[in-house]
Coordinates of C-alpha atoms in Angstrom, one line a residue:
D1 CA 173.9 255.9 46.0
T2 CA 170.7 256.4 47.9
L3 CA 169.1 253.1 47.2
E4 CA 170.1 250.0 49.1
P5 CA 170.5 246.9 46.9
H6 CA 168.1 244.0 47.1
D7 CA 169.1 240.7 48.7
S8 CA 166.3 238.2 48.1
F9 CA 165.2 234.9 46.6
Y10 CA 162.1 234.2 44.6
I11 CA 160.2 231.0 45.1
G12 CA 157.9 230.3 42.1
S13 CA 154.3 229.3 42.2
D14 CA 155.3 225.9 40.9
V15 CA 156.4 225.1 44.5
F16 CA 152.9 225.9 45.7
Y17 CA 151.4 223.4 43.2
T18 CA 154.0 220.8 43.9
Y19 CA 153.1 221.1 47.6
M20 CA 149.4 220.6 46.7
V21 CA 150.0 217.6 44.5
Q22 CA 152.6 215.8 46.7
N23 CA 150.3 216.0 49.7
G24 CA 147.3 214.7 47.7
W25 CA 145.1 217.8 47.9
W26 CA 144.5 218.4 44.1
K27 CA 141.0 217.1 44.1
L28 CA 140.1 219.2 47.2
L29 CA 141.5 222.3 45.3
M30 CA 139.3 221.5 42.3
K31 CA 136.3 221.2 44.7
Q32 CA 137.2 224.6 46.2
K33 CA 136.8 226.1 42.7
T34 CA 133.1 225.1 42.5
K35 CA 130.3 227.4 43.7
E36 CA 129.3 225.0 46.4
G37 CA 132.8 224.3 47.7
Y38 CA 134.2 227.8 47.4
F39 CA 134.2 228.7 51.1
K40 CA 133.5 225.2 52.6
A41 CA 136.3 223.3 50.9
A42 CA 138.6 226.3 51.4
A43 CA 138.2 226.0 55.2
V44 CA 139.3 222.4 55.1
L45 CA 142.2 223.1 52.7
R46 CA 143.4 226.1 54.8
Q47 CA 144.0 223.7 57.8
K48 CA 145.7 221.1 55.6
L49 CA 148.0 223.6 54.1
L50 CA 149.4 224.3 57.6
K51 CA 150.5 220.6 58.1
G52 CA 151.8 219.3 54.7
K53 CA 155.2 218.0 53.9
F54 CA 157.7 219.2 51.3
P55 CA 159.6 216.8 49.0
D56 CA 163.3 216.2 49.7
E57 CA 164.4 218.1 46.6
L58 CA 162.6 221.3 47.8
K59 CA 163.9 220.9 51.3
E60 CA 167.5 220.8 50.0
Q61 CA 166.9 224.1 48.0
F62 CA 165.3 225.7 51.1
Q63 CA 168.4 224.7 53.2
Q64 CA 170.8 226.1 50.6
M65 CA 169.0 229.4 50.6
L66 CA 169.0 229.6 54.4
E67 CA 172.8 228.9 54.4
Y68 CA 173.2 231.9 52.1
F69 CA 171.4 234.2 54.6
G70 CA 173.2 232.7 57.6
Q71 CA 171.6 234.1 60.8
S72 CA 170.5 237.4 59.2
P73 CA 166.8 238.0 59.9
I74 CA 164.6 237.3 56.8
I75 CA 160.9 237.9 55.9
V76 CA 158.8 235.5 53.8
R77 CA 156.4 237.6 51.7
S78 CA 153.4 236.6 49.7
S79 CA 153.6 237.3 45.9
S80 CA 150.6 235.8 44.2
L81 CA 149.5 236.1 40.6
L82 CA 146.4 238.1 41.3
E83 CA 147.9 240.1 44.2
D84 CA 150.6 241.6 42.0
A85 CA 148.4 242.1 38.9
F86 CA 147.1 245.5 37.8
G87 CA 143.7 246.7 39.1
N88 CA 143.5 244.5 42.2
A89 CA 145.5 245.7 45.3
F90 CA 144.8 242.7 47.6
A91 CA 146.1 245.0 50.4
G92 CA 146.8 242.8 53.4
K93 CA 144.8 239.8 52.1
Y94 CA 147.7 237.4 52.2
D95 CA 150.2 237.1 55.0
S96 CA 153.9 237.7 55.4
F97 CA 156.1 236.4 58.2
F98 CA 159.3 237.5 59.8
C99 CA 161.9 234.8 60.6
V100 CA 164.3 236.2 63.2
N101 CA 166.5 233.3 62.0
Q102 CA 168.4 232.5 65.2
G103 CA 169.3 229.1 66.7
T104 CA 170.6 225.9 65.3
P105 CA 170.3 225.2 61.5
E106 CA 167.5 222.7 62.3
Q107 CA 165.5 225.3 64.4
R108 CA 166.0 227.9 61.7
Y109 CA 164.8 225.6 59.0
H110 CA 161.8 224.4 61.0
L111 CA 160.6 228.0 61.5
F112 CA 161.2 228.9 57.9
E113 CA 159.1 226.0 56.6
E114 CA 156.4 227.0 59.1
A115 CA 156.3 230.5 57.6
V116 CA 156.0 229.1 54.1
R117 CA 153.1 226.9 55.1
K118 CA 151.3 229.9 56.7
V119 CA 151.7 232.1 53.6
F120 CA 150.3 229.2 51.4
S121 CA 147.4 228.7 53.9
S122 CA 146.5 232.4 53.7
T123 CA 145.3 231.9 50.1
M124 CA 142.3 230.2 51.6
N125 CA 141.5 232.7 54.3
E126 CA 137.9 234.0 54.3
D127 CA 138.9 237.7 53.7
A128 CA 140.9 236.9 50.6
L129 CA 138.2 234.5 49.3
T130 CA 135.5 237.2 49.8
Y131 CA 137.7 239.8 48.1
R132 CA 138.2 237.5 45.1
W133 CA 134.5 236.6 44.9
H134 CA 133.4 240.3 45.2
R135 CA 135.7 241.3 42.3
G136 CA 134.8 238.4 40.0
L137 CA 138.1 236.6 40.5
D138 CA 136.7 233.5 42.1
Q139 CA 137.3 231.3 39.0
H140 CA 140.7 232.8 38.3
D141 CA 143.7 230.5 38.9
E142 CA 145.4 232.0 42.0
Q143 CA 149.0 231.0 42.2
M144 CA 151.0 231.8 45.3
A145 CA 154.7 232.5 44.9
L146 CA 157.0 233.8 47.6
L147 CA 159.7 236.4 48.0
V148 CA 162.2 235.7 50.8
Q149 CA 164.1 238.9 51.7
R150 CA 166.9 239.8 54.0
V151 CA 165.4 242.3 56.5
S152 CA 166.8 245.8 56.0
G153 CA 168.1 247.2 59.3
A154 CA 170.9 247.2 61.9
Y155 CA 171.7 245.5 65.2
Q156 CA 171.2 247.6 68.3
K157 CA 172.3 245.4 71.2
Q158 CA 169.8 242.5 71.3
Y159 CA 167.5 244.1 68.8
F160 CA 167.4 244.3 65.0
F161 CA 165.3 246.9 63.1
P162 CA 165.5 249.6 60.4
Y163 CA 165.8 253.2 61.6
L164 CA 162.6 254.1 59.7
A165 CA 160.0 252.3 57.6
G166 CA 156.7 252.9 56.0
V167 CA 154.4 252.8 53.0
G168 CA 154.2 255.2 50.1
F169 CA 151.3 255.9 47.7
G170 CA 151.5 257.5 44.4
Y171 CA 148.1 259.0 44.8
N172 CA 147.0 260.8 48.1
A173 CA 143.3 259.8 48.5
F174 CA 143.2 261.9 51.7
V175 CA 144.0 265.5 51.0
W176 CA 143.2 267.5 54.1
H177 CA 144.1 270.9 52.7
K178 CA 142.9 272.8 49.6
D179 CA 146.5 273.5 48.5
M180 CA 147.5 269.8 48.3
N181 CA 147.8 267.9 45.1
P182 CA 146.6 264.3 45.4
E183 CA 148.9 263.2 42.6
A184 CA 151.9 264.2 44.6
G185 CA 151.4 261.1 46.8
M186 CA 151.7 260.4 50.5
L187 CA 153.7 258.4 53.0
R188 CA 152.8 256.7 56.2
L189 CA 156.1 256.7 58.3
V190 CA 157.1 254.9 61.5
F191 CA 160.2 254.3 63.6
G192 CA 161.4 250.7 63.5
L193 CA 159.8 247.9 61.5
G194 CA 157.1 248.8 59.0
T195 CA 154.5 246.5 60.4
R196 CA 153.0 249.5 62.3
A197 CA 152.6 251.4 59.0
V198 CA 150.5 248.9 57.0
N199 CA 148.1 248.0 59.8
R200 CA 145.7 249.8 62.1
V201 CA 147.6 249.5 65.3
E202 CA 145.8 250.1 68.6
H203 CA 146.8 253.2 70.6
D204 CA 149.5 254.1 68.1
Y205 CA 149.7 256.4 65.1
P206 CA 152.3 256.8 62.3
R207 CA 153.3 260.2 60.7
I208 CA 151.1 261.0 57.7
I209 CA 153.1 262.9 55.1
A210 CA 151.7 264.6 52.0
L211 CA 154.7 264.7 49.7
D212 CA 153.9 268.1 48.3
K213 CA 153.4 269.6 51.8
P214 CA 155.5 267.4 54.0
L215 CA 155.4 269.6 57.1
L216 CA 151.7 270.2 57.0
R217 CA 150.0 267.9 59.6
P218 CA 146.4 266.6 59.6
N219 CA 146.2 267.4 63.3
K220 CA 145.9 271.0 64.6
D221 CA 148.2 271.5 67.7
L222 CA 150.8 270.0 70.0
E223 CA 148.1 268.2 72.0
D224 CA 146.9 266.5 68.9
T225 CA 150.5 265.8 67.8
R226 CA 151.1 264.0 71.1
K227 CA 147.8 262.1 70.9
Y228 CA 148.3 261.0 67.3
S229 CA 151.9 259.9 67.5
Q230 CA 153.8 256.6 67.6
R231 CA 154.4 255.3 71.1
E232 CA 155.6 251.8 70.5
V233 CA 158.0 250.2 68.0
D234 CA 158.2 246.8 66.4
V235 CA 161.6 245.2 66.5
L236 CA 163.2 241.7 66.1
N237 CA 164.6 240.4 69.3
V238 CA 167.6 238.2 68.3
E239 CA 168.1 236.9 71.9
K240 CA 164.4 235.7 72.2
N241 CA 164.2 234.9 68.5
I242 CA 160.8 236.7 68.2
L243 CA 159.1 239.8 66.7
E244 CA 158.6 242.1 69.7
T245 CA 156.7 245.3 70.4
I246 CA 158.4 247.6 72.9
S247 CA 157.6 251.2 74.0
I248 CA 159.9 253.8 72.4
N249 CA 160.9 255.3 75.8
K250 CA 161.8 251.8 77.1
L251 CA 163.8 251.0 74.0
L252 CA 165.7 254.3 74.1
G253 CA 166.2 253.8 77.9
E254 CA 168.5 250.9 77.0
Q255 CA 171.2 253.4 75.8
L256 CA 171.3 252.2 72.2
A257 CA 173.6 253.9 69.7
L258 CA 170.7 255.9 68.1
D259 CA 170.6 259.5 67.1
M260 CA 167.0 260.5 67.6
R261 CA 167.4 264.2 66.7
L262 CA 166.1 263.9 63.1
V263 CA 162.9 262.0 64.1
A264 CA 162.0 263.0 67.7
V265 CA 161.9 265.9 70.2
R266 CA 162.2 265.5 74.0
D267 CA 158.7 265.3 75.6
R268 CA 159.3 267.2 78.8
E269 CA 155.6 266.9 79.9
T270 CA 155.7 263.1 79.7
A271 CA 159.2 263.0 81.3
Q272 CA 157.8 265.0 84.3
K273 CA 154.9 262.6 84.6
M274 CA 157.4 259.6 84.6
K275 CA 159.4 261.3 87.3
E276 CA 156.3 261.8 89.4
I277 CA 155.6 258.1 89.4
G278 CA 159.2 257.2 90.4
L279 CA 160.8 256.7 86.9
K280 CA 163.7 259.0 87.4
D281 CA 166.5 259.8 85.0
R282 CA 164.4 258.5 82.1
D283 CA 164.1 260.5 78.9
A284 CA 160.8 260.8 77.1
W285 CA 160.6 261.3 73.3
L286 CA 157.8 262.4 71.0
L287 CA 158.2 261.1 67.5
T288 CA 157.5 264.0 65.1
F289 CA 159.9 263.4 62.1
D290 CA 160.0 267.2 61.6
K291 CA 163.8 267.6 61.2
L292 CA 163.9 264.6 58.8
L293 CA 161.4 266.5 56.7
S294 CA 162.8 270.0 57.0
E295 CA 166.6 269.4 57.1
T296 CA 167.0 266.5 54.7
D297 CA 165.7 265.9 51.2
F298 CA 164.0 262.7 52.2
A299 CA 160.5 263.7 51.1
Q300 CA 161.8 264.9 47.7
Q301 CA 163.7 261.7 47.2
M302 CA 160.6 259.5 48.0
R303 CA 158.6 261.6 45.6
E304 CA 161.2 261.1 42.9
I305 CA 161.4 257.4 43.6
M306 CA 157.7 256.9 43.2
D307 CA 157.5 259.1 40.1
T308 CA 160.3 257.0 38.5
V309 CA 158.5 253.7 39.2
E310 CA 155.1 255.1 38.1
K311 CA 156.6 256.0 34.7
V312 CA 157.6 252.4 34.2
Y313 CA 154.3 251.0 35.5
Q314 CA 152.3 253.8 33.8
Y315 CA 150.1 253.5 36.8
P316 CA 150.1 254.9 40.4
V317 CA 152.1 252.6 42.8
D318 CA 152.0 251.4 46.4
I319 CA 155.4 250.8 47.9
E320 CA 156.9 249.6 51.2
F321 CA 160.3 250.9 52.2
T322 CA 162.9 251.1 54.9
V323 CA 165.3 254.0 55.7
N324 CA 168.7 253.6 57.3
F325 CA 171.7 255.9 57.7
T326 CA 175.4 255.3 56.8
Y327 CA 178.0 256.1 59.3
K328 CA 178.5 259.4 57.5
G329 CA 174.8 260.3 58.0
A330 CA 173.7 259.7 54.4
L331 CA 170.2 258.3 53.8
K332 CA 169.9 254.7 52.5
I333 CA 166.4 253.8 51.2
N334 CA 165.4 250.2 50.4
I335 CA 162.2 249.7 48.3
V336 CA 161.2 246.3 49.8
Q337 CA 157.9 246.0 47.9
C338 CA 156.1 247.7 45.0
R339 CA 152.8 247.0 43.3
P340 CA 150.0 248.8 41.4
L341 CA 147.8 251.0 43.5
Q342 CA 144.1 251.0 43.1
T343 CA 142.9 254.6 43.1
K344 CA 139.8 256.7 42.6
G345 CA 140.3 260.0 40.8
Q346 CA 139.1 263.3 42.1
S347 CA 135.7 264.2 40.8
K348 CA 134.4 267.6 39.9
P349 CA 133.8 270.2 42.8
T350 CA 130.6 269.8 44.8
I351 CA 128.5 272.8 45.8
I352 CA 127.7 272.7 49.5
P353 CA 124.3 274.5 50.1
K354 CA 124.2 277.2 52.8
D355 CA 121.5 278.2 55.3
I356 CA 120.0 274.8 55.7
N357 CA 117.8 274.5 58.8
S358 CA 119.7 272.6 61.5
S359 CA 116.8 270.2 61.9
Q360 CA 117.4 268.9 58.4
V361 CA 121.1 268.1 59.1
L362 CA 122.4 264.8 60.4
F363 CA 126.0 266.0 60.4
K364 CA 128.4 268.7 59.1
S365 CA 132.1 268.5 59.2
E366 CA 135.3 270.2 58.0
G367 CA 138.0 267.8 56.8
N368 CA 138.7 264.3 58.0
F369 CA 137.1 262.6 55.1
M370 CA 138.5 260.4 52.3
G371 CA 137.2 259.7 48.8
G372 CA 137.4 263.0 46.9
S373 CA 134.3 265.2 46.2
L374 CA 131.0 263.4 46.6
S375 CA 127.3 263.7 45.9
Q376 CA 125.6 260.6 47.2
K377 CA 121.9 259.9 47.9
I378 CA 121.3 257.6 50.9
K379 CA 118.4 255.2 51.3
R380 CA 119.5 253.3 54.4
I381 CA 121.4 254.3 57.6
I382 CA 122.8 251.8 60.0
Y383 CA 123.8 253.4 63.3
I384 CA 125.6 251.7 66.2
D385 CA 124.6 253.6 69.4
P386 CA 127.9 254.5 71.2
K387 CA 126.5 254.3 74.7
G388 CA 124.7 251.1 74.1
Y389 CA 127.7 249.5 72.5
S390 CA 130.1 250.6 75.2
L391 CA 128.0 248.9 77.9
L392 CA 127.9 245.5 76.2
P393 CA 130.1 242.6 77.5
L394 CA 133.1 241.7 75.3
V395 CA 131.5 238.7 73.6
E396 CA 128.4 240.7 72.6
K397 CA 130.6 243.3 71.0
Y398 CA 131.8 240.6 68.7
N399 CA 128.2 239.6 68.1
I400 CA 127.5 243.2 66.9
A401 CA 130.3 242.9 64.4
R402 CA 128.8 239.7 63.0
L403 CA 125.4 241.4 62.9
V404 CA 126.8 244.2 60.9
G405 CA 128.3 241.6 58.6
K406 CA 124.8 240.0 58.1
L407 CA 123.3 243.4 57.2
N408 CA 126.2 244.1 54.8
K409 CA 125.7 240.7 53.1
E410 CA 122.0 241.5 52.3
L411 CA 123.2 244.7 50.5
A412 CA 125.1 242.6 48.0
A413 CA 121.8 241.4 46.5
E414 CA 120.1 244.8 46.6
T415 CA 120.8 248.3 45.4
I416 CA 120.4 250.3 48.6
P417 CA 123.0 253.0 49.0
T418 CA 123.8 252.6 52.7
M419 CA 125.7 254.7 55.3
L420 CA 127.2 252.9 58.3
L421 CA 127.9 255.0 61.3
G422 CA 129.5 253.7 64.5
P423 CA 131.6 254.7 67.5
G424 CA 135.4 254.7 67.4
R425 CA 137.3 252.5 64.9
W426 CA 135.8 250.2 62.4
G427 CA 138.0 247.2 61.7
T428 CA 139.8 247.3 65.0
T429 CA 141.0 244.1 66.7
D430 CA 140.1 245.6 70.1
P431 CA 136.4 245.8 70.7
S432 CA 136.9 248.4 73.4
L433 CA 138.0 250.8 70.7
G434 CA 135.3 250.2 68.1
V435 CA 133.4 247.5 66.2
P436 CA 135.8 244.6 65.3
V437 CA 134.5 243.9 61.8
G438 CA 136.5 242.3 59.0
F439 CA 136.5 244.3 55.8
A440 CA 134.4 241.6 54.1
E441 CA 131.6 242.6 56.7
I442 CA 131.4 246.2 55.5
N443 CA 132.4 246.0 51.8
N444 CA 129.0 246.8 50.4
I445 CA 128.6 250.0 52.3
A446 CA 128.6 253.3 50.3
I447 CA 129.7 255.6 53.2
L448 CA 131.5 254.6 56.4
G449 CA 131.5 257.0 59.3
E450 CA 133.5 256.8 62.6
I451 CA 132.1 258.9 65.4
S452 CA 133.9 260.0 68.5
D453 CA 132.2 259.4 71.9
P454 CA 134.5 261.0 74.5
A455 CA 132.2 259.7 77.4
S456 CA 133.0 256.1 76.5
G457 CA 136.6 256.7 75.2
L458 CA 135.7 255.6 71.6
M459 CA 137.6 257.7 69.1
P460 CA 138.2 257.4 65.3
E461 CA 141.7 256.7 64.1
L462 CA 142.9 258.6 61.0
S463 CA 144.9 255.7 59.8
F464 CA 145.0 256.7 56.1
G465 CA 147.2 254.5 54.0
T466 CA 146.7 251.2 56.0
H467 CA 145.5 248.0 54.3
F468 CA 142.0 248.8 55.8
F469 CA 141.9 252.2 54.1
Q470 CA 143.3 250.8 50.9
D471 CA 140.3 248.4 50.9
L472 CA 138.0 251.4 51.3
V473 CA 139.6 253.2 48.3
E474 CA 139.6 250.1 46.2
E475 CA 135.9 249.4 46.9
D476 CA 134.9 253.0 46.5
V477 CA 133.7 253.3 50.0
F478 CA 133.6 257.0 51.2
Y479 CA 135.0 257.5 54.7
V480 CA 134.5 260.3 57.2
A481 CA 135.6 260.7 60.8
L482 CA 133.3 262.9 63.0
F483 CA 135.1 264.3 66.1
T484 CA 131.9 265.5 67.7
E485 CA 133.7 267.4 70.5
K486 CA 135.3 269.8 67.9
E487 CA 133.7 273.2 67.0
Q488 CA 133.7 272.6 63.3
V489 CA 131.7 269.3 63.6
Y490 CA 127.9 269.1 64.1
F491 CA 126.2 265.8 64.8
N492 CA 122.5 265.7 65.3
K493 CA 121.5 262.3 66.7
E494 CA 117.9 263.5 67.1
F495 CA 117.6 263.6 63.3
L496 CA 117.6 259.8 63.2
D497 CA 114.9 259.5 65.9
Q498 CA 112.2 260.4 63.4
F499 CA 112.7 257.1 61.6
P500 CA 111.6 253.7 63.0
N501 CA 114.3 251.1 63.7
R502 CA 113.8 248.2 61.2
L503 CA 116.3 245.8 62.7
A504 CA 113.7 243.5 64.2
S505 CA 111.8 243.1 60.9
L506 CA 114.9 242.6 58.9
L507 CA 116.6 240.1 61.3
P508 CA 114.0 239.0 63.9
E509 CA 116.5 236.7 65.6
K510 CA 118.7 239.7 66.4
A511 CA 116.0 241.9 67.9
I512 CA 117.7 241.7 71.3
Y513 CA 120.2 244.2 69.9
Q514 CA 117.8 246.8 68.7
E515 CA 118.8 249.3 71.4
V516 CA 122.3 249.2 70.1
V517 CA 122.0 248.6 66.3
K518 CA 119.5 250.9 64.5
V519 CA 118.6 250.3 60.9
Y520 CA 116.7 253.3 59.4
E521 CA 115.1 253.1 56.0
V522 CA 115.3 256.7 54.8
S523 CA 114.5 256.5 51.0
G524 CA 111.5 258.9 51.5
A525 CA 113.5 261.6 53.2
N526 CA 115.6 262.5 50.3
I527 CA 118.9 262.4 52.3
E528 CA 122.1 263.3 50.5
V529 CA 125.7 263.4 51.5
L530 CA 127.8 266.1 49.9
A531 CA 131.6 266.6 50.2
D532 CA 133.9 269.1 48.5
V533 CA 137.6 268.2 48.5
V534 CA 138.6 271.8 47.7
S535 CA 136.9 273.6 50.6
Q536 CA 137.1 270.4 52.8
Q537 CA 133.4 270.9 53.7
M538 CA 131.0 268.0 54.1
I539 CA 127.3 267.7 55.0
C540 CA 124.6 265.0 55.3
Y541 CA 121.1 266.5 55.2
S542 CA 117.5 266.0 54.1
S543 CA 116.2 268.4 51.4
L544 CA 112.8 268.1 53.1
D545 CA 112.3 270.7 55.8
H546 CA 110.8 268.8 58.7
N547 CA 109.6 272.0 60.3
D548 CA 107.2 272.7 57.4

């Protein structure tokens, strides 16, 4: 009774090939499969795929499907052969698109066709191609099928959205407490559409739930809970026929028929601030999901669902889900997507040495790392100076991202275990919050570190469970967030000053950025990074005492 039944259509990969052949692109596809044309021909094909025509027979079938859905919102999801195979997660590599599905039949059909073209085109995007290349799948036949689903949710005035949504993982790669069992799994839960659960969203944070300890938070206190909470919600606006992002307080201010008691508490401090700036009679809510986790069996049900699916797959799974409530208050869970999860098992405990001279230590931290226990020698450190980066104009911040990509590309041909440290969030789309790299620009890094810099407002984001972090898990990239303002974190920038910056010799044309990007060759310093998942201790140090 708990599970909501599926309502979807499957469009086979034969449609993808028919589309290619009918539009005369087969030779171009064959050219794309060669070593010389792998990226170059793909760029041409990607644009063509956005503008092709479908044969009349297919159009008729598309129209019949849309007639079945009526004006219910739908989503067009990618479902490729390689994406849904075991051992390759393809997290976020291909696109999915919502169709709010309002307007005349002609308008609705036009927007649906456009969504299909966009998903087909995403097979040729650079991130997906790099991923396939890196995993030895560049010569495999990639066939794109589609899943067209009725969106799970309910109408609230002019909006349509599920009450809750999120992603679930059968293996918790980020255990932040010694009593947690990684095999119990984790959730990343949001209010509204699940788009905010699968991506790193600026200024916004979902609730991270360890299914064996659902009420135990990664953050320490109410101030952290407020800082690392969801402030905005994604909804489908049926009047405007668009996917829309709206603040939670504004949405709830529209007097919708929503019972927020299970998922939120009144935020009196924020309400007072709103009153002071003239926004009277407005409630403010803080999304905590505490009562959902303490007064319902939601966490237990999600664990049972994932355990059941894993027994069939015989492999950890990655699911996307929605949660709605019946008029009697019963939970209705819809598993909208399921695929094999790429995981890294927990290695043996690591012994963290004590009484190391502080001059030998680059950083020490407690918690906020992901990748299990670790013992990793480091031969190169790339460090992005927070102050220098924050002072750069916008366009030059993008230049820094491309420069990191060039340094990363060099590593593919060499065996140089490298640690990349930078301010704020790696992979952000907003350069004011961190370095806007694509994952393909950091995929050869051994250890990725995000460093807080309160002076410039650059802060890490503990967005465990997103596509970005799935990529880190899959590529075996160890991750750490260093909140330098916290007592249990020590970061010694002076440690790096003993090494010369090699950027100008490695990339002479990029020497203008050597005050911002530092490349240190440290193979002679015997630097090691140790992390112990049981004690949650981590250290990066040199075994050579520089005071000797």
